[in-house]
Phi, psi and omega in degrees: 000320181294321179294324178294321177295320178299321182293334182275354181294134178268129180302151178303130180194161176222093181298322181296319179294320178298316179295324180292322177296312182294317178297320178296321178293322178293327180278327184218099180294338179296339180290348180302319181296337183277338185237358184297330180265008180257315184228160172234176180299327182292345181282347181277142184281313182277139183296320180297327177290324177296319180294316181294317179297320178298320179294316179298317180299317180297319180291318180295322179291340175268005184058032177258150178296140179240091176238188184301318184289311184292323178293319178296322177297317181297315180293324179293321178296327180271001178074024185239009184297316181295317179298327181279002177107350178084176182297325181297319180292320176300318178297322179293325177299316180288320184287328184270000179257120184292333181175183183248014184294329182254023186295329179295318179295320178296319179296323178296323177295317179299316180295318180296318177296323178296318178297318179298321178293320178296321177297319179296318178295318180297317180297321179295317180295321179295318178298318178296322180293325179291318182285334177231076186293337180053044175086359181278144180280171180297321179295321178294320177293325177295319176297320179298315180297317180296320181295317181297318181291318180294326178299320178295316179294317181295327180299322178288322182288334183283349180296142184303133177235129185269140178230158178295142184297319183294327178293314180295318180297320180298315179293320181295317180295320178298319180294318178297318179295322178296317179293324181294320182280342182289136179268351183270149176277350179265106182265348180247210179269121181294143181266344185094350176258112188301313182297318180293318179296325180292327180280325187250352186059030180092172178285124184264164177299145186273355182287135171252109183252121177253115179266117184212161177236142176298141182302335185262014179297123179091344178255100203226048172271147180285162189295334182262017174294138184269138178236149179259123181272178182302324184273006179090352179287150181250121180227164177269162177301319181297321180296319178297318181293316182295324182282347176057033178247143179281114182243147178266127181239169182286146176212165181250124182279176181296331178268020174062038174249145178284134179219175179249138181216157179260121179301140181281329182193161175233125184233130176285119185262016177081191182269123179221154176292135179237159183229140179268124179256126179242126178273170181297331180280356178099358179288146184228148176208144179251124181218171170274175183291341183268357183294130182277142174237143178277120179254188180293339183250316184195184175279131181225139178291161183301324184292348177265358182261157176224166181301132180102344177292146180270131175234157183275134173224145181288137176286324178207158177245121185283073177230151178213133184290158179258352186269129181267146176271145173289160182300321180294327178291319178298316180297315181298318177300315182295314182294317183288328177284319184281313185235021183233188178221135183239011185263348181271192179293330178229156176288139182236148179228132182230123178191148180251355179283120186296323181292318179294318180297318179296319179294322178297317180296323177296320179296320178297317180295321180289334181295318177092138176076010182235157174215167182245140172238138182280127177284165181299126181280135175238140183297132179089357180245150177292149180293151181231152177228146174255137179264117182232164179285142178268091186298323181295317180293319179297316179298321179296315181293322178295321178295321177296317179296318180299319179294318178296318181297319178300318181295318181292320179294322178296325180280346182278156178270000184262149174282161180299322180294321179293322178296315180300317180296320181292326179285333180095027178234165177283153181304330180298325179297316179296324177297317178297322178297318182288337178270356180077015179279333180204173177228157179290155172286177188297320181292316179294324179296318178297317178295320180299317179295321179295317182294320183270001177059046175238158181263121177286140173278186180299119189243000186298320181301318186288323180286337176288330187252347180087009176271192188276134175285142180285140180236117181289167181291163180291129182293149179278000000 
């Protein structure tokens, strides 16, 4: 009866804590740095949780986003999505977790349960060894028991532990200075065997200390800081990183001249306190306290500056775009700025000159995907029109694009999933394009044409209005 009761015992575990850790990571990838040195995939009790944690770890180590979609894609590529519970289970993990603020405490619970399970396994193995010694003496069994328990303890101690750089450097320099001043060739603990001591300089400390600095130390702009590219477009640091394209951004040379340079790398430096700096002219930037600013004398970090200090800012950036506007776009900009309004829910145009109104209507028609509605007429006031999207025209164009895309995909030798992966989108996006529910943005459309070996026709009008971009036929 007692053996049957033992068999029914459930190993120590906390499914809720495991789900909270995984859900917190899916909601906030920045939390990975807080728990990476606390738990590993082997610490999870349920196999599906080990698979999901392994997928999140792989994505975070590649500096890739780890959310429900990307994790499910990773698991599907490795053939483990069904075993891990499927997309529905991943969604429930994210939806049922309120946040990642307590993720460290949840990780500690998962780790403690893992240690308890390892102790239970070790105790069971030791008990089996005692009942079936197989010729081993009591001392040998005692050594086995001691080794199993120490292995569990050492496993926890071997986990990476972070220390302040100045503390490690101070200890390392002191040790180097001690070895330099020592006149003996034995720098460790002598063993009493001359030949061995000569080869090893004695028994050395077992700690392996790696002194390193994160690549982004001192480079401390927030991810949504805006940069001006060569073509004059303004993008955020995160957008450049996500698009994985080498872009030239502004930099300051040694002779204090503005130049263009290509960033060598982008590194996520985790969660840190940032401060908003506002200049007298109204410009704003968010940085950490270590970010350097050019003053009248030298470069100084933010924590050394005070209100009223003068810092250098560029008066202008010598960039000019290469992209030309269509005539209808130029006209619409001019009319809406000169005789229109752009502050309401829709753009409005007001004018009583019949020739100007006719020209404005022609520009709207040429723009594509737009229509005009007449605003309420008031006596003594010039007539007004609101510019709104033409949903019927957009739906028609999207349906045309979906039909063209289906024809090109049918003629292609690639599967829809392979096309989506090559374009850099999830398969669901390609499905929506084929159903006419949405269309790709300009960058995705260009990649799609490259992957399918088709020539895009003039597409600027369509990306401006959200209708379907034209796709020429497959070349012979």
